[in-house]
Short mmCIF file of C-alpha atoms in Angstrom, two decimals:
data_model
loop_
_atom_site.label_atom_id
_atom_site.label_comp_id
_atom_site.label_asym_id
_atom_site.label_seq_id
_atom_site.Cartn_x
_atom_site.Cartn_y
_atom_site.Cartn_z
CA MET A 1 -235.58 -4.44 70.80
CA ALA A 2 -235.56 -1.62 68.26
CA VAL A 3 -237.35 1.45 69.57
CA PRO A 4 -238.47 4.29 67.27
CA PHE A 5 -236.90 7.57 68.42
CA PHE A 6 -239.23 10.54 68.01
CA PHE A 7 -237.59 13.13 70.30
CA GLY A 8 -235.06 14.21 67.67
CA ASP A 9 -231.32 13.70 67.44
CA ALA A 10 -230.42 13.96 71.11
CA LYS A 11 -226.82 12.89 70.49
CA THR A 12 -226.04 16.12 68.66
CA ARG A 13 -227.69 18.44 71.18
CA ALA A 14 -226.26 19.80 74.42
CA CYS A 15 -228.62 18.56 77.11
CA PRO A 16 -228.35 19.35 80.85
CA ARG A 17 -227.77 16.28 83.00
CA ILE A 18 -229.86 15.75 86.11
CA ALA A 19 -228.34 14.13 89.15
CA GLY A 20 -229.48 10.54 89.38
CA GLY A 21 -230.07 10.71 93.12
CA TRP A 22 -232.97 13.19 92.89
CA ARG A 23 -236.48 11.84 92.96
CA GLY A 24 -239.98 13.17 92.35
CA PHE A 25 -240.91 16.58 93.69
CA SER A 26 -237.47 17.22 95.22
CA ARG A 27 -235.93 17.14 91.76
CA VAL A 28 -238.57 19.54 90.39
CA ARG A 29 -238.10 21.90 93.34
CA ALA A 30 -234.34 21.94 92.86
CA MET A 31 -234.70 22.81 89.18
CA LEU A 32 -237.22 25.55 89.98
CA ALA A 33 -234.85 27.01 92.56
CA ALA A 34 -232.02 27.02 90.04
CA LEU A 35 -234.15 28.77 87.45
CA LEU A 36 -235.33 31.37 89.95
CA TRP A 37 -231.72 32.03 90.95
CA LEU A 38 -230.67 32.39 87.33
CA GLY A 39 -233.59 34.73 86.69
CA GLY A 40 -232.52 36.95 89.55
CA ALA A 41 -228.86 36.87 88.59
CA MET A 42 -229.32 37.76 84.93
CA PRO A 43 -229.88 41.40 83.92
CA ALA A 44 -233.21 42.32 82.33
CA ARG A 45 -233.12 42.21 78.54
CA ALA A 46 -233.58 45.47 76.74
CA ASP A 47 -236.28 43.96 74.57
CA ALA A 48 -238.25 42.44 77.46
CA PRO A 49 -241.87 43.59 77.92
CA GLY A 50 -241.94 46.76 79.95
CA ALA A 51 -238.48 47.87 78.76
CA GLY A 52 -239.63 50.16 76.01
CA HIS A 53 -241.44 47.52 73.94
CA PRO A 54 -245.06 46.36 74.23
CA ALA A 55 -245.67 42.80 75.41
CA GLN A 56 -246.47 40.28 72.72
CA SER A 57 -249.97 38.87 72.98
CA GLY A 58 -250.17 35.11 73.68
CA PRO A 59 -252.72 34.10 71.01
CA ALA A 60 -250.84 35.91 68.24
CA SER A 61 -247.68 33.88 68.92
CA THR A 62 -249.42 30.52 69.34
CA PRO A 63 -248.84 28.18 66.37
CA ASP A 64 -251.93 27.11 64.44
CA LEU A 65 -251.95 23.32 64.77
CA SER A 66 -255.10 22.96 62.67
CA ALA A 67 -253.57 24.76 59.70
CA LEU A 68 -250.29 22.85 59.91
CA THR A 69 -252.13 19.53 60.22
CA ALA A 70 -254.21 20.31 57.13
CA GLN A 71 -251.08 21.25 55.18
CA LEU A 72 -249.38 18.01 56.21
CA ALA A 73 -252.35 15.95 55.03
CA ALA A 74 -252.20 17.75 51.68
CA ALA A 75 -248.41 17.59 51.21
CA THR A 76 -247.32 16.22 47.84
CA SER A 77 -243.62 15.60 48.46
CA ARG A 78 -241.51 14.04 51.17
CA ALA A 79 -239.50 17.26 51.55
CA ALA A 80 -242.62 19.33 52.18
CA ALA A 81 -243.93 16.75 54.64
CA ALA A 82 -240.64 16.67 56.55
CA ASP A 83 -240.72 20.45 56.95
CA LEU A 84 -244.30 20.36 58.21
CA GLU A 85 -243.53 17.47 60.58
CA ALA A 86 -240.75 19.55 62.16
CA ARG A 87 -242.99 22.61 62.42
CA LEU A 88 -245.73 20.57 64.08
CA GLU A 89 -243.24 19.19 66.62
CA ARG A 90 -242.16 22.73 67.51
CA ALA A 91 -245.78 23.85 67.71
CA ARG A 92 -246.71 21.01 70.05
CA ARG A 93 -243.84 21.93 72.39
CA HIS A 94 -244.64 25.64 72.22
CA ALA A 95 -246.42 25.70 75.59
CA LEU A 96 -243.67 23.93 77.56
CA SER A 97 -242.26 25.94 80.45
CA PRO A 98 -238.47 26.36 80.84
CA THR A 99 -238.36 23.80 83.67
CA THR A 100 -240.39 21.28 81.67
CA ARG A 101 -238.07 21.77 78.70
CA LEU A 102 -235.06 20.99 80.91
CA LEU A 103 -236.71 17.79 82.10
CA GLN A 104 -237.69 16.82 78.55
CA ARG A 105 -234.13 17.41 77.32
CA GLY A 106 -232.82 15.35 80.22
CA ALA A 107 -235.13 12.54 79.07
CA MET A 108 -233.72 12.85 75.54
CA ALA A 109 -230.19 12.54 76.89
CA HIS A 110 -231.11 9.50 78.99
CA LEU A 111 -232.70 7.77 76.00
CA ALA A 112 -229.66 8.52 73.84
CA ASP A 113 -227.50 6.91 76.55
CA GLY A 114 -229.77 3.85 76.77
CA LYS A 115 -231.08 4.84 80.22
CA ALA A 116 -234.79 4.41 79.61
CA LEU A 117 -235.80 4.37 83.28
CA GLY A 118 -234.03 7.68 83.83
CA ALA A 119 -235.99 9.12 80.91
CA VAL A 120 -239.24 7.86 82.43
CA GLU A 121 -238.37 9.56 85.75
CA ASP A 122 -237.63 12.86 84.00
CA LEU A 123 -240.95 12.72 82.20
CA ASP A 124 -242.79 11.75 85.39
CA ASP A 125 -241.56 15.06 86.80
CA ALA A 126 -242.43 16.97 83.61
CA LEU A 127 -245.99 15.64 83.81
CA VAL A 128 -246.26 16.79 87.43
CA LEU A 129 -245.62 20.30 86.15
CA GLN A 130 -247.67 20.26 82.93
CA PRO A 131 -250.04 17.28 82.79
CA ASP A 132 -252.25 19.07 80.26
CA VAL A 133 -249.60 19.06 77.49
CA ALA A 134 -250.38 16.06 75.27
CA ILE A 135 -246.92 15.65 73.79
CA LEU A 136 -245.41 14.92 77.21
CA TRP A 137 -247.63 11.84 77.48
CA ARG A 138 -246.39 10.74 74.07
CA ASP A 139 -242.79 11.36 75.18
CA ARG A 140 -243.25 9.21 78.28
CA ALA A 141 -244.87 6.49 76.17
CA GLN A 142 -241.73 6.42 74.05
CA ALA A 143 -239.55 6.17 77.15
CA ARG A 144 -241.74 3.39 78.53
CA LEU A 145 -241.49 1.51 75.24
CA ALA A 146 -237.70 1.76 75.48
CA ALA A 147 -238.00 0.40 79.04
CA ARG A 148 -240.16 -2.49 77.71
CA ASP A 149 -243.19 -1.29 79.65
CA LEU A 150 -245.67 -1.87 76.84
CA THR A 151 -248.73 -1.58 79.06
CA GLY A 152 -247.57 1.77 80.39
CA ALA A 153 -246.77 2.98 76.88
CA ILE A 154 -250.27 2.08 75.67
CA ALA A 155 -251.82 3.87 78.66
CA ASP A 156 -249.81 7.04 78.03
CA LEU A 157 -250.62 7.01 74.32
CA GLY A 158 -254.30 6.71 75.21
CA VAL A 159 -254.06 9.99 77.12
CA ALA A 160 -251.92 11.64 74.43
CA LEU A 161 -254.33 10.77 71.63
CA GLN A 162 -257.39 11.67 73.67
CA ARG A 163 -255.91 15.17 74.06
CA ASP A 164 -254.44 15.43 70.54
CA GLY A 165 -255.92 12.89 68.15
CA ARG A 166 -254.26 14.51 65.11
CA ASP A 167 -250.72 13.78 66.30
CA ALA A 168 -249.36 11.52 63.53
CA VAL A 169 -246.21 10.78 65.56
CA ALA A 170 -248.32 9.46 68.45
CA TRP A 171 -250.16 7.15 66.04
CA ARG A 172 -246.79 5.99 64.65
CA LEU A 173 -245.63 5.20 68.16
CA LEU A 174 -248.89 3.39 68.93
CA SER A 175 -248.39 1.27 65.81
CA ALA A 176 -244.86 0.42 66.96
CA VAL A 177 -246.07 -0.53 70.46
CA GLU A 178 -248.86 -2.74 69.09
CA GLU A 179 -246.33 -4.40 66.81
CA GLN A 180 -244.11 -5.15 69.82
CA ARG A 181 -247.16 -6.64 71.52
CA GLY A 182 -247.86 -8.81 68.49
CA ASP A 183 -251.27 -7.26 67.84
CA TRP A 184 -250.81 -6.82 64.10
CA GLN A 185 -254.36 -5.70 63.38
CA ALA A 186 -254.14 -2.91 65.97
CA ALA A 187 -250.74 -1.94 64.57
CA GLU A 188 -252.17 -1.82 61.05
CA ARG A 189 -255.16 0.28 62.16
CA ALA A 190 -252.88 2.76 63.88
CA TRP A 191 -250.74 2.99 60.74
CA GLN A 192 -253.82 3.79 58.68
CA ARG A 193 -254.34 6.79 60.96
CA VAL A 194 -250.73 7.81 60.36
CA MET A 195 -251.25 7.68 56.60
CA ALA A 196 -254.46 9.72 56.82
CA LEU A 197 -252.65 12.46 58.76
CA ASP A 198 -249.26 12.27 57.01
CA PRO A 199 -249.60 10.57 53.59
CA MET A 200 -245.99 11.32 52.67
CA VAL A 201 -244.51 9.83 55.85
CA ASP A 202 -241.17 8.14 55.27
CA GLY A 203 -241.72 4.50 54.30
CA GLY A 204 -245.46 4.94 54.68
CA ARG A 205 -246.92 2.72 51.97
CA ALA A 206 -244.31 -0.05 52.34
CA ASN A 207 -244.85 -0.23 56.09
CA GLY A 208 -248.61 -0.24 55.62
CA GLU A 209 -248.38 -3.19 53.22
CA ARG A 210 -246.06 -5.06 55.61
CA LEU A 211 -248.45 -4.58 58.53
CA HIS A 212 -251.47 -5.53 56.41
CA LEU A 213 -249.74 -8.75 55.38
CA LYS A 214 -248.90 -9.55 59.00
CA ALA A 215 -252.44 -8.74 60.13
CA PHE A 216 -254.45 -10.43 57.36
CA GLY A 217 -252.04 -12.70 55.54
CA ARG A 218 -252.57 -11.18 52.11
CA PRO A 219 -251.21 -8.11 50.30
CA THR A 220 -253.33 -4.97 49.82
#
């Protein structure tokens, strides 16, 4: 089964591997302990807050999702849309803690290696740490789709889209899951949401016409 891959090109990135024998909270605790040890072992950076420089305020450094989403909807070229898509992905991961990022990268590595259940376990742990971050629910939905757990993927996408209904990638993934389920009308409706949010998405119109034909038996 072909699974859309939305994490990025994991094969070209150095990702930490997580021992397969760890489970649940024990794995999270071990990673936290390692990070705390590293934090104590590393010298303080000269540019850290309190070392002669004022601390940066949180709101000033938080990406503006609304502005980026509006720019994506108004993009007039594929190149511009691709740049905005990448910026939105970075913005949506902005709030991830270092430990959550390690778990998410471990999930990427597992998916790249075809180990979907390992990716699901990594993202289970990430969601223990930061259940309020919508993109982690989308990430686990992708892993569950790769593991052929379509019901679980739909459930996770429901949470992701409830928290962030303007995530075009989540709507793309929902369309792919509904297509795997054979619900062509639901897949076509989800793709319409993709096109509203990201009109210049790669293959957008062609895929919309294909789904419409599958759903209704006639071209648009």
